[in-house]
XYZ file of C-alpha atoms in Angstrom:
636
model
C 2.153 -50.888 -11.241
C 4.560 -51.216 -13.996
C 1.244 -50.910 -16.438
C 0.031 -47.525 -15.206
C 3.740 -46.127 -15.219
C 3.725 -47.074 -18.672
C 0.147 -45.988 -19.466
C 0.590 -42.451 -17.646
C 3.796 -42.145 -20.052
C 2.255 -42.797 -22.878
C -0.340 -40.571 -22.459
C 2.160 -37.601 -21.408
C 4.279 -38.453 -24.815
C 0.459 -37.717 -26.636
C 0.326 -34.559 -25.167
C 3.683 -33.408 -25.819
C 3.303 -34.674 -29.115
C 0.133 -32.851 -29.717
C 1.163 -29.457 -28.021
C 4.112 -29.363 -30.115
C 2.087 -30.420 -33.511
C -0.227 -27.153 -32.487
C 2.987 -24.844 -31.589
C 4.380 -25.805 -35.039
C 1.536 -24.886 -36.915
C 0.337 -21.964 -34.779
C -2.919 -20.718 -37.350
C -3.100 -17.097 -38.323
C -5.971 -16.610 -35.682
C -4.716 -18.030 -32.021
C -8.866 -18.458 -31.544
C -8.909 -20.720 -34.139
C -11.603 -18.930 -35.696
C -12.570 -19.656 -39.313
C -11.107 -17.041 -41.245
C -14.060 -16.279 -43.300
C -17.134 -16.146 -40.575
C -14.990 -15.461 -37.633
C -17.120 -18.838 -35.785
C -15.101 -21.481 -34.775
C -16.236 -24.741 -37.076
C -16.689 -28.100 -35.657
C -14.163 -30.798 -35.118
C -15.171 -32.607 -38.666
C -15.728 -29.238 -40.706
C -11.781 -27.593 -40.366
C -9.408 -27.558 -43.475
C -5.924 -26.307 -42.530
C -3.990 -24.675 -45.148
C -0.394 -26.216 -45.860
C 1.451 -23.391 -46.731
C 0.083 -20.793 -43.841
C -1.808 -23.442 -41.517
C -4.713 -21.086 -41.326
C -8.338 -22.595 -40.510
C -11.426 -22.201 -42.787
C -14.939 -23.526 -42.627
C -15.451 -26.061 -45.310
C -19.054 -24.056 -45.802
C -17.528 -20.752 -46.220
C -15.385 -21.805 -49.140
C -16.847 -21.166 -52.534
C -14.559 -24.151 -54.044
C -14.024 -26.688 -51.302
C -11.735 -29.682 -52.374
C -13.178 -32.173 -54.647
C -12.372 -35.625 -52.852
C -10.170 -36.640 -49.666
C -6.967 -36.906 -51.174
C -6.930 -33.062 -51.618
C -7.489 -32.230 -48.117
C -3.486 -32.671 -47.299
C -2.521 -30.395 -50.062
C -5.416 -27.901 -49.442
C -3.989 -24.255 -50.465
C -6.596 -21.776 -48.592
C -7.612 -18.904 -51.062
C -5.174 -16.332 -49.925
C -2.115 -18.727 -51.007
C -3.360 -19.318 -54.043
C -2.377 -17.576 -57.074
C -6.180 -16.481 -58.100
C -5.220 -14.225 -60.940
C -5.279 -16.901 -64.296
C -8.590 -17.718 -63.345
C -9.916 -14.013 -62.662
C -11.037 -14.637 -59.112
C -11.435 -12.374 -56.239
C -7.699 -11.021 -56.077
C -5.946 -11.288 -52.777
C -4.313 -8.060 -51.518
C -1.477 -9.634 -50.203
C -0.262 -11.838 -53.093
C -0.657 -8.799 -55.710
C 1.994 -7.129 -53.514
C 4.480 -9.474 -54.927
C 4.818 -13.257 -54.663
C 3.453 -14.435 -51.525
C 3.568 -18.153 -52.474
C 7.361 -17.836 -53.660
C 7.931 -16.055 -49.969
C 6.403 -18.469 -47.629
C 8.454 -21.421 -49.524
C 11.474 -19.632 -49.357
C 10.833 -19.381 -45.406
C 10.025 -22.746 -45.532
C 13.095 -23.898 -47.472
C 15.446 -22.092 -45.023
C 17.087 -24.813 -42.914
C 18.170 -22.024 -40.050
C 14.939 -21.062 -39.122
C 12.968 -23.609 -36.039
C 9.546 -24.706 -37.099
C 8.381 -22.007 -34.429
C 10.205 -19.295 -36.607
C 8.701 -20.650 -39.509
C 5.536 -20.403 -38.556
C 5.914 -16.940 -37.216
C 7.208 -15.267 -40.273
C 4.254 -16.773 -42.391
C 1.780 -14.963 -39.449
C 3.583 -11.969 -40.531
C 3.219 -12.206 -44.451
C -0.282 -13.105 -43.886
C -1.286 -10.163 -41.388
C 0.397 -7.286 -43.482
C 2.650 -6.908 -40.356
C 6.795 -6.827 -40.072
C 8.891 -3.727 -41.046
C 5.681 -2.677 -43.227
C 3.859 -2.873 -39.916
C 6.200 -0.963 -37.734
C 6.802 1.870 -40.213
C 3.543 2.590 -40.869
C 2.769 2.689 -36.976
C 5.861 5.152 -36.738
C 5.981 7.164 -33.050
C 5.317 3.794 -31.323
C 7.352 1.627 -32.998
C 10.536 3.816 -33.344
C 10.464 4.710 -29.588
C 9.726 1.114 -28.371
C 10.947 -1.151 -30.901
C 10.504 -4.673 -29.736
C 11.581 -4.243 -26.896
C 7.732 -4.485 -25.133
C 6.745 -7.683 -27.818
C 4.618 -10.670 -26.122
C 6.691 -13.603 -26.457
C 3.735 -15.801 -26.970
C 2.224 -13.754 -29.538
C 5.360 -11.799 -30.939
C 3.071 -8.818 -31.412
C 2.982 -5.061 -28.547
C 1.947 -5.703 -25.730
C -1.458 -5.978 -25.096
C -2.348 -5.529 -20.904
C 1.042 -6.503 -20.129
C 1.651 -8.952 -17.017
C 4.819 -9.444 -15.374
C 6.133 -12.910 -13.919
C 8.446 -13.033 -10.778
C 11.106 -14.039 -13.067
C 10.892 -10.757 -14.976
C 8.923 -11.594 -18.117
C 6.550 -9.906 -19.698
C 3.497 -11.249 -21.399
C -0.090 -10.235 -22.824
C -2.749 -10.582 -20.525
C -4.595 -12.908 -22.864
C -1.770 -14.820 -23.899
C -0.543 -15.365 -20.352
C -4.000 -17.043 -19.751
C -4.331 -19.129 -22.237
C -0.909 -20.475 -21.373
C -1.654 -21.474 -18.187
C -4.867 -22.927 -18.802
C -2.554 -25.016 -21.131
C -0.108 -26.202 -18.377
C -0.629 -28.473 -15.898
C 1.886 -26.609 -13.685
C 2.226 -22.944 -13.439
C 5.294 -22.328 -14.682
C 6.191 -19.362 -17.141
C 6.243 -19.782 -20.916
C 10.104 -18.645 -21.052
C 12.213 -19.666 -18.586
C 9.721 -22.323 -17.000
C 10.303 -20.670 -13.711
C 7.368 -21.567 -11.153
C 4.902 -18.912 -11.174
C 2.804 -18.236 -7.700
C -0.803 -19.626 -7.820
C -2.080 -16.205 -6.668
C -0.684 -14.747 -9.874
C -1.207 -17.133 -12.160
C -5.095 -17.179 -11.104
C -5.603 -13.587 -10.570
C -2.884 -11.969 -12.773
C -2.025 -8.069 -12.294
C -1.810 -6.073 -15.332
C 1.508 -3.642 -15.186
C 0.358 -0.034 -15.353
C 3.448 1.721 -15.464
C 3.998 -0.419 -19.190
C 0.423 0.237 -20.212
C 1.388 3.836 -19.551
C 4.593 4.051 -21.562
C 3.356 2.081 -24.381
C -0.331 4.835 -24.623
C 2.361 7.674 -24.476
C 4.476 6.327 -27.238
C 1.423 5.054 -29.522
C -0.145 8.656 -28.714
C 3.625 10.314 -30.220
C 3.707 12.243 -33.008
C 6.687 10.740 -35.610
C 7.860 14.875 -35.450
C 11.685 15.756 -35.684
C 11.013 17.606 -31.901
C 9.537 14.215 -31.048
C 6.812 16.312 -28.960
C 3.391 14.711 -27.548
C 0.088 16.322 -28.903
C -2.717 15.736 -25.697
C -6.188 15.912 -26.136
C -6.749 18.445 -23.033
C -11.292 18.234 -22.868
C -11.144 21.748 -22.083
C -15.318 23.188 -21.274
C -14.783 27.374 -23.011
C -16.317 30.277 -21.233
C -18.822 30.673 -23.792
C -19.563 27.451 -23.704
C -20.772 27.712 -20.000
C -24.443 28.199 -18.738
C -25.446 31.750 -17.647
C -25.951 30.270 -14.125
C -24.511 27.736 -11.890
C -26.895 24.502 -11.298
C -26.695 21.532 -9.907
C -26.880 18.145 -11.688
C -28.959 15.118 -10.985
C -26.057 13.200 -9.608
C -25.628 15.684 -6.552
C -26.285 13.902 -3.719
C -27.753 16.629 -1.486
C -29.299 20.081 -1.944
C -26.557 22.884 -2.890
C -24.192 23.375 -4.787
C -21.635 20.978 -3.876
C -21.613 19.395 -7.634
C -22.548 22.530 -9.108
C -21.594 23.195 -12.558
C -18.923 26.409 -12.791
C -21.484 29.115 -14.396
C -19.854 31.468 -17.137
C -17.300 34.565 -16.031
C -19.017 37.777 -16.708
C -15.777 39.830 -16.463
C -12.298 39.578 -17.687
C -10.108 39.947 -15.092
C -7.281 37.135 -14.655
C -7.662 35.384 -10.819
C -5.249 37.014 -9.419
C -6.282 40.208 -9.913
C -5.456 42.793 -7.233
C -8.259 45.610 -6.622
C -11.375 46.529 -7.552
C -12.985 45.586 -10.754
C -13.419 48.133 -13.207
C -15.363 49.025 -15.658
C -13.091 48.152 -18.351
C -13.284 44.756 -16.934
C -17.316 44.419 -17.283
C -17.740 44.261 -20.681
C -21.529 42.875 -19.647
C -22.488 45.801 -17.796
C -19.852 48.426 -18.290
C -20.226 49.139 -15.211
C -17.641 47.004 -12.691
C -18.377 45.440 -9.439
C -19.672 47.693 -6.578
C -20.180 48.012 -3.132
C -22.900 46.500 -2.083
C -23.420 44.329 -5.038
C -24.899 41.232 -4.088
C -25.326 36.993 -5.195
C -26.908 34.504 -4.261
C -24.307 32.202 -3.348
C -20.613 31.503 -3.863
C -20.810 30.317 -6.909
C -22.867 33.391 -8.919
C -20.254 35.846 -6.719
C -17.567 33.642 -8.866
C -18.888 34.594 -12.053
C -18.337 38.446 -11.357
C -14.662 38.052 -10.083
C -15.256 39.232 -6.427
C -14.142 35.819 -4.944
C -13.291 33.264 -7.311
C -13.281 30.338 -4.774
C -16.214 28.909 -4.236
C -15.273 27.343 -1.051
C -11.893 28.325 0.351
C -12.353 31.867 2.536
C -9.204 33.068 1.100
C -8.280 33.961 -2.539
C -4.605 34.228 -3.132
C -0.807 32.576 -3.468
C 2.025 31.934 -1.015
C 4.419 33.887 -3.196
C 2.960 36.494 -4.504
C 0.204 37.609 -2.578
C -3.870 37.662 -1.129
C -6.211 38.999 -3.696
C -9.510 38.751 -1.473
C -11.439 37.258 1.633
C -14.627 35.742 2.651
C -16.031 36.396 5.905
C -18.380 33.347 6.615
C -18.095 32.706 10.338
C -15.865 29.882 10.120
C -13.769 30.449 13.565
C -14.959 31.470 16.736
C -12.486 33.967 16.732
C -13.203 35.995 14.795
C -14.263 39.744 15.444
C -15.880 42.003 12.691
C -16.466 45.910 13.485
C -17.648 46.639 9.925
C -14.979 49.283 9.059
C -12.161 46.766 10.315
C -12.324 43.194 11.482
C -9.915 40.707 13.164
C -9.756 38.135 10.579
C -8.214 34.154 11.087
C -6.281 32.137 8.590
C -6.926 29.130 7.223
C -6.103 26.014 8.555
C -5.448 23.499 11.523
C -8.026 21.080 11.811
C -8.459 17.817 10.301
C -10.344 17.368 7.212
C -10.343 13.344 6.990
C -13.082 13.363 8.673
C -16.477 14.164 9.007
C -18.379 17.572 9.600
C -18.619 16.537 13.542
C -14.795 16.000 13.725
C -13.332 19.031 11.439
C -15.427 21.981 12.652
C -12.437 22.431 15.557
C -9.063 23.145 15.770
C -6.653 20.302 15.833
C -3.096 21.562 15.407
C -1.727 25.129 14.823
C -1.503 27.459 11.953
C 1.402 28.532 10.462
C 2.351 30.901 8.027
C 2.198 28.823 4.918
C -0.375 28.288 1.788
C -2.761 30.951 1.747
C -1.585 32.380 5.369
C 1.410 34.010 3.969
C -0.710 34.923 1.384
C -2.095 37.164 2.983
C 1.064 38.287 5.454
C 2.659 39.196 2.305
C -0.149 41.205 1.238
C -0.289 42.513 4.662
C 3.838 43.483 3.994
C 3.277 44.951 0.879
C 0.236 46.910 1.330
C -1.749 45.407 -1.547
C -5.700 46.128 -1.424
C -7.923 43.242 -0.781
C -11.717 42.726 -1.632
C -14.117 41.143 1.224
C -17.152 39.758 0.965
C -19.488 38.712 3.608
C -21.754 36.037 3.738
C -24.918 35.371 5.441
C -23.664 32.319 7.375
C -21.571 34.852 9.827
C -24.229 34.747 12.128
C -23.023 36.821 14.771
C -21.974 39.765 12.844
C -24.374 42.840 12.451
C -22.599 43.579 9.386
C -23.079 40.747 7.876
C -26.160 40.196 4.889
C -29.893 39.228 5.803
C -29.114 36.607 2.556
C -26.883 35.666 -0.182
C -23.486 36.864 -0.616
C -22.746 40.852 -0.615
C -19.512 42.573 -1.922
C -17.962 44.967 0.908
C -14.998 46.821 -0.679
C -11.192 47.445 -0.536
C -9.545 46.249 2.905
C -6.033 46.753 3.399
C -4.012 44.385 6.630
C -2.763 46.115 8.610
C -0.903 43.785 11.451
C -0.640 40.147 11.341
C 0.829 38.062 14.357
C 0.167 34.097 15.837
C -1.612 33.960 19.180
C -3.555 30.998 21.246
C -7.187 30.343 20.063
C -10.083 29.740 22.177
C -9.450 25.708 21.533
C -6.045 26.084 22.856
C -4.276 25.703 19.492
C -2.099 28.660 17.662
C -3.750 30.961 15.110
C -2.800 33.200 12.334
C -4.498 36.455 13.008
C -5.125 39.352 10.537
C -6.269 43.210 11.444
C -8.362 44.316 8.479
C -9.045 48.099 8.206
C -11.469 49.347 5.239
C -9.920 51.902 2.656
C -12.231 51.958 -0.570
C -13.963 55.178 -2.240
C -17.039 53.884 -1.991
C -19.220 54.080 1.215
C -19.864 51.185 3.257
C -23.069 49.574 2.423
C -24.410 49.935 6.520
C -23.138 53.542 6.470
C -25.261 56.624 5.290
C -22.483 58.828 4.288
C -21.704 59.956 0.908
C -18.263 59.594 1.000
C -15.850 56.790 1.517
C -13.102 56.084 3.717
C -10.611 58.354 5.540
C -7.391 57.049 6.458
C -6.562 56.529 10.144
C -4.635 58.446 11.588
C -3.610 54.984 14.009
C -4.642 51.696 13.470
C -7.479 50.217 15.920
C -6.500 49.013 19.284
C -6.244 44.773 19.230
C -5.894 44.103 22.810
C -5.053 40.317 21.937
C -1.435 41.541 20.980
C -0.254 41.583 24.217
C -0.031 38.368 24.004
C 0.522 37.414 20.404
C 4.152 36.290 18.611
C 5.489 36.632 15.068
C 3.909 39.847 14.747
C 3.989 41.409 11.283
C 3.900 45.489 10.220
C 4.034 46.579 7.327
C 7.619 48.861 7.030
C 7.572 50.719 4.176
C 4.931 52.446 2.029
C 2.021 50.854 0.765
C 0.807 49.830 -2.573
C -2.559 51.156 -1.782
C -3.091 54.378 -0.206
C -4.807 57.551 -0.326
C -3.763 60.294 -2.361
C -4.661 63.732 -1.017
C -4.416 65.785 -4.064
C -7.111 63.758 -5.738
C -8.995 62.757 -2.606
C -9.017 59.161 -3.350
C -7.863 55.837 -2.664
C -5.666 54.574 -6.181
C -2.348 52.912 -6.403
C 0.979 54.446 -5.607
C 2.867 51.802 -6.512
C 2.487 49.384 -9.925
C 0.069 46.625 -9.208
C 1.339 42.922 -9.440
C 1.364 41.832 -12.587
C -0.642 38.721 -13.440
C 0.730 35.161 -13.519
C -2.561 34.060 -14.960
C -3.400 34.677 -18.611
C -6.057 37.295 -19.163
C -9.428 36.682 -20.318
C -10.282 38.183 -23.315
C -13.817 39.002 -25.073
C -15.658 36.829 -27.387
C -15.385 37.386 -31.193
C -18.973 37.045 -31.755
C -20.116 40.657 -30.476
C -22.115 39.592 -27.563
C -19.357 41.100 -24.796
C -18.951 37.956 -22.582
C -15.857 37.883 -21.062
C -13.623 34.526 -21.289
C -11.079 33.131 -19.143
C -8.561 31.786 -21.511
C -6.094 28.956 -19.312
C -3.092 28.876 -20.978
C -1.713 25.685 -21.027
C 1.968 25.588 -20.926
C 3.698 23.134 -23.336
C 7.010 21.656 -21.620
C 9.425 21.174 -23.830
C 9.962 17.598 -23.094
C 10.678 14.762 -25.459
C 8.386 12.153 -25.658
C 11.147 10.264 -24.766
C 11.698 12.296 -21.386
C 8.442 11.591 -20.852
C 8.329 8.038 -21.303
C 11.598 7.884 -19.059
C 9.067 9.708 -16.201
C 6.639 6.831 -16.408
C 9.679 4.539 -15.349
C 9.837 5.936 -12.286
C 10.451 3.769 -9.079
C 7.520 4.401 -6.422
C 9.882 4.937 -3.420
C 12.973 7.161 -4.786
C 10.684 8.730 -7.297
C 13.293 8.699 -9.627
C 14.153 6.446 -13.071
C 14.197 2.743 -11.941
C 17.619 1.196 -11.415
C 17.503 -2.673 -12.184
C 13.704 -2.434 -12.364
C 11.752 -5.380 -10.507
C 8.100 -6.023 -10.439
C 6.025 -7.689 -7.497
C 3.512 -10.045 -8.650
C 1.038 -7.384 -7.516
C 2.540 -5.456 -10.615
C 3.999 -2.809 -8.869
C 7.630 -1.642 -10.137
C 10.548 -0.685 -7.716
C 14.285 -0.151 -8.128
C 15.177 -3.426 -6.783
C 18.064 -1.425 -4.336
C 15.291 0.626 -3.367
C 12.944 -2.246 -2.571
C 15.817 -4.262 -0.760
C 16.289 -1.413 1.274
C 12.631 -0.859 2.151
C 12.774 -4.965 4.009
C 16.827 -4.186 5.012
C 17.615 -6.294 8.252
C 14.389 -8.344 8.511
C 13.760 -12.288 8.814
C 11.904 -14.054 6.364
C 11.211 -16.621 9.182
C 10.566 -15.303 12.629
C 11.001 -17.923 15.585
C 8.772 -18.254 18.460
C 9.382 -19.752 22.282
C 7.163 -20.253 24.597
C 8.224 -18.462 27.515
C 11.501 -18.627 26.808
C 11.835 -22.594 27.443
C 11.164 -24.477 24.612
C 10.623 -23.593 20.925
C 7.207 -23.270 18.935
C 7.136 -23.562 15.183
C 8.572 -20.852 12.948
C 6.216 -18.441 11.671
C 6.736 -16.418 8.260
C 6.758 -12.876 8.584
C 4.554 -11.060 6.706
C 6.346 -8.379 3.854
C 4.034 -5.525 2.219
C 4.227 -4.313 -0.925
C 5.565 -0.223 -0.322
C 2.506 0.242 -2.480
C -0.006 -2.458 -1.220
C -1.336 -4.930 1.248
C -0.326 -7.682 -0.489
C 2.402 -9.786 1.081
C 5.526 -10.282 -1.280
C 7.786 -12.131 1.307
C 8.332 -15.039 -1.209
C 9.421 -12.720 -4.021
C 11.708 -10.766 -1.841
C 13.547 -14.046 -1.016
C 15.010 -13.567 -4.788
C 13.834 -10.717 -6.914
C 14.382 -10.595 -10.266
C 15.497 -7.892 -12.893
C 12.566 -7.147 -15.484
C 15.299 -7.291 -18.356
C 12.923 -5.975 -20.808
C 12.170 -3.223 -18.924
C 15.871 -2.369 -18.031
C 17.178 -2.364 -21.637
C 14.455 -0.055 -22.484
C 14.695 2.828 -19.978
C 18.495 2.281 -20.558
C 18.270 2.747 -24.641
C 15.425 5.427 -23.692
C 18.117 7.545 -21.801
C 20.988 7.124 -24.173
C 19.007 8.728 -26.855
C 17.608 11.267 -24.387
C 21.401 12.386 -23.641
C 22.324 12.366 -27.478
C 19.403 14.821 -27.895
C 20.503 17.031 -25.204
C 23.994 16.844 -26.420
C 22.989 17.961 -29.962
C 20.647 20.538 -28.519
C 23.293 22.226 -25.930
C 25.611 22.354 -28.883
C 23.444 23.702 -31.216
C 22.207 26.470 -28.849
C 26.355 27.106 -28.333
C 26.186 27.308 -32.363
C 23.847 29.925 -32.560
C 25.419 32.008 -29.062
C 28.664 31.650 -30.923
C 27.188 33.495 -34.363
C 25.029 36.069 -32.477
C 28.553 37.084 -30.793
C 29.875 37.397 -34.040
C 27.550 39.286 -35.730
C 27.338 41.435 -33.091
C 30.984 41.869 -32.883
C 30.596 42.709 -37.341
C 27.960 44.851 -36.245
C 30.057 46.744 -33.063
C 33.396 46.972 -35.654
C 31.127 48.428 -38.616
């Protein structure tokens, strides 16, 4: 017994022995890859340089050593001062004395072997303070704070431990392939053997570190994006469907080009001025094949939703497409139903009926506001409304100026609440089912809706509309100034062709990179900058207040009787991650601060408030000398 005690020690001392021996002399390449053809040599073929403990291939060296006794004091080529003898220079050691650096890290007494062999890595790979300043954005914002501690270099697919350490994804591997217990490289805490098989990498530090790599070194410290942006032009004539669609249609349809240059939340008809294809607008009766080529002409710019519009400023135009039961259409006005209250989770079977009840909200007050207001609103009519005899034969078909009249909230015929709409035509154009010449009349009263008997939250409009009929000219125009566009205008091509573009304006926030980087720290329960940060081995990041709070009051042991007589055995309860299945009971029993993490989102917002500090007082500087010189001017 006493044998393979002493046996089993011996061979433990060996491995120490050796795992320190290759930790002291950690090569240039952690492979331990020949330098030269990048293949790693065999066992018999390796010479190790002594001054940066680098491997090469004995075949790859164009002057190998001449006998044995050389191999111990074996200088690889880069070390060695090639310049007498007119050799291939070395890029490194023309920079200035490479040899005379590496042996003055060598001679330093303060420095561990570990040290040692880190700053030679360094000389060798062009990186330290050369390195980080010629990176710039990513390096000034993150420092070393987010360095491997295996491999001293950014991190590369970071993984967190339990205890709060953060490691490459690589390196992390290869360490504990290396150990014979799991147990992490820093603090030799004991790692889970979930985690340390099946390691998670940290997105929200993969995120911050792309940001900061992706930041400009700018005095405004601003973020230039790469936004893959398809232009107007740029767009086929037509809408068509690509060979990944899975069924007929148009349901992956490419967006076909916009033939006029009207902004999408334009109110009206569309002029003229806004063809420049045609010259000639969009009129009644036009008519498409489907939704998508009656998008490229403006009428109705979704392709799918029946309504066209925004919840605070107003409904630009409607679809009538037979989507509710409820719905009435009389040509010259129709009873119209919002959007919503049924389920769209599921499948066509189980969200073609109501559910719950609409409510004024979305694109329902949408259109209550332009009901309020008075604003004119285009309708189209497609051939799936089936039970009107107003409705096309085919296609889609362009209708006219509508105006709402009334909208209230009454009981459907599936028992649930609905937003109802009275629609009552008002364009200068005929009706294309009518054969007059002239278009509409106003009412002298709005048609009778016996449904509002029983209806609630009715709406009527209280002062004058936007959109009414002018008797001196005879004509439908605005009386009031149209809404003004929150969208940016299209505008027309510079090469002479007349095709209208829809230029999206893309709003730069003026946001730090910085403020930015502080947003990716956010905790995924209060939403809000992490507070002593903590990390589930599932690599999900909490405020650890926020996460205690989430499990506050529970067991980590829950006991069983049977029948209340005698005990069973206790049985863990089971604790999900907030943002996963996976159970995280064990780290919950002591969660630990990701320290890294914490000092940077804590440096990150001490800068951010010097910034906003020298920003407030500089925009106080200039409000102070406007004053003045408008005081000089005032006294002048």
């Amino acid at each position: 017994m006493q044998l393979v005690v002493r046996l089993f020690s011996n061979v433990s001392t060996a491995i120490d022995n050796l795992m320190a021996h290759v930790s002291n002399n950690l090569p240039c390449d952690a492979e331990g890859l020949c330098m030269v053809c990048k293949q790693l040599p065999p066992e018999g073929e390796i010479l190790t340089c002594q001054t940066c403990a680098a491997p090469w291939h004995v075949a790859c060296l164009a002057s190998p050593p001449e006998s044995p006794h050389n191999v111990a004091d074996w200088s690889c080529p880069d070390c060695t001062d090639l310049s007498v003898d007119g050799a291939r220079p070395s890029a490194i050691a023309s920079s200035g004395g490479l040899i005379e650096k590496i042996r003055a890290i060598e001679s330093d007494a303060s420095l561990t072997d570990a040290e040692k062999a880190r700053r030679r890595q360094e000389l060798l790979s062009g990186g330290g303070a050369d390195q980080k300043t010629e990176e710039g954005g990513s390096w000034e914002i993150l420092g070393d704070k987010f360095n491997c501690s295996i491999c001293m270099q950014i991190l590369d697919r970071p993984v967190t431990t339990p205890c709060g350490h953060n490691f490459c994804l690589k390196c992390f591997q290869k360490w504990i392939a290396q150990q014979r217990t799991n147990t992490c490289a820093i603090c030799r805490k004991a790692i889970p053997a979930k985690m340390a098989k099946e390691p998670r990498i940290n997105s929200a530090m993969v995120m911050a570190i792309r940001m900061a790599k992706l930041a400009e070194p700018s005095s405004t410290g601003g973020t230039q994006r790469a936004y893959h942006v398809i232009h107007n032009h740029d767009r086929p004539d037509k809408a068509f469907t690509t060979n990944r669609a899975k069924k007929a249609g148009k349901a992956n349809a490419c967006s076909g080009k916009i033939f006029v240059t009207v902004p999408l939340d334009h109110f009206g008809p569309i002029t003229a001025e806004n063809d420049p294809t045609r010259n000639r607008g969009v009129l009644v009766g036009d008519s498409w094949e489907d939704r998508m080529e009656c998008r490229q002409w403006g009428a109705h710019f979704p392709h799918i939703a029946g309504i066209c519009g925004q919840a605070d400023h107003g409904a630009q135009s409607v679809a009538l497409s037979g989507g509710y039961v409820d719905d009435e259409d009389h040509g010259d006005w129709f009873l119209y139903t919002g959007s919503g209250g049924r389920d769209l989770s599921g499948n066509k079977r189980t969200n073609s009926k109501q559910s719950f009840d609409q409510k004024f909200e979305s694109f329902n007050e949408a259109l209550r506001i332009s009901c309020r207001q008075g604003y004119p609103v285009r309708v189209v009519r497609s051939h799936k409304e089936k039970r009107s005899s107003y409705a096309p034969e085919e296609g889609v078909r362009y209708d006219g100026i509508y105006r709402i009249e009334k909208c209230w909230r009454k009981t459907g015929a599936e028992r649930f609440k609905l937003c109802r709409y009275l629609f009552v035509r008002c364009d200068n154009v005929p009706a294309p089912w009518t054969s007059d010449i002239h278009g509409d009349h106003p009412r002298s009263s709005v048609p009778v809706v016996e449904e509002l008997t029983e209806a609630t939250d009715i709406t009527e409009r209280q002062g004058n509309p936007a959109w009414d009929y002018n008797e001196h000219e005879g004509r439908w125009l605005w009386k009031k100034p149209p809404p003004e566009s929150r969208k940016v205008r299209g505008e027309l091509n510079g090469d002479g062709n007349g095709n209208g573009t829809k230029k999206r304006k893309r709003q730069h926030h003026n946001k730090s990179t910085k403020q930015r980087l502080l947003k990716e720290f956010s905790c995924l329960i209060c939403r809000k900058v992490m507070a002593l940060p903590v990390t589930t081995p599932c690599a999900h990041n909490f405020c650890k207040a926020c996460l205690e709070g989430a499990f506050a009051g529970q067991s980590f042991v829950k006991e069983r009787t049977c029948g209340g007589t005698r005990k069973l055995r206790a049985q863990k309860t089971v604790m999900q991650c907030p943002s996963c299945q996976n159970d995280i009971s064990d780290f919950l029993q002591n969660p630990q601060v990701n320290r890294e993490m914490k000092d940077m989102i804590e440096s990150l917002q001490n800068e951010v408030n010097e910034e906003s500090s020298k920003a407030e007082a500089a925009e106080n500087g200039m409000s102070a000398g406007a004053e003045n010189a408008d005081r000089a001017m005032n006294e002048y």
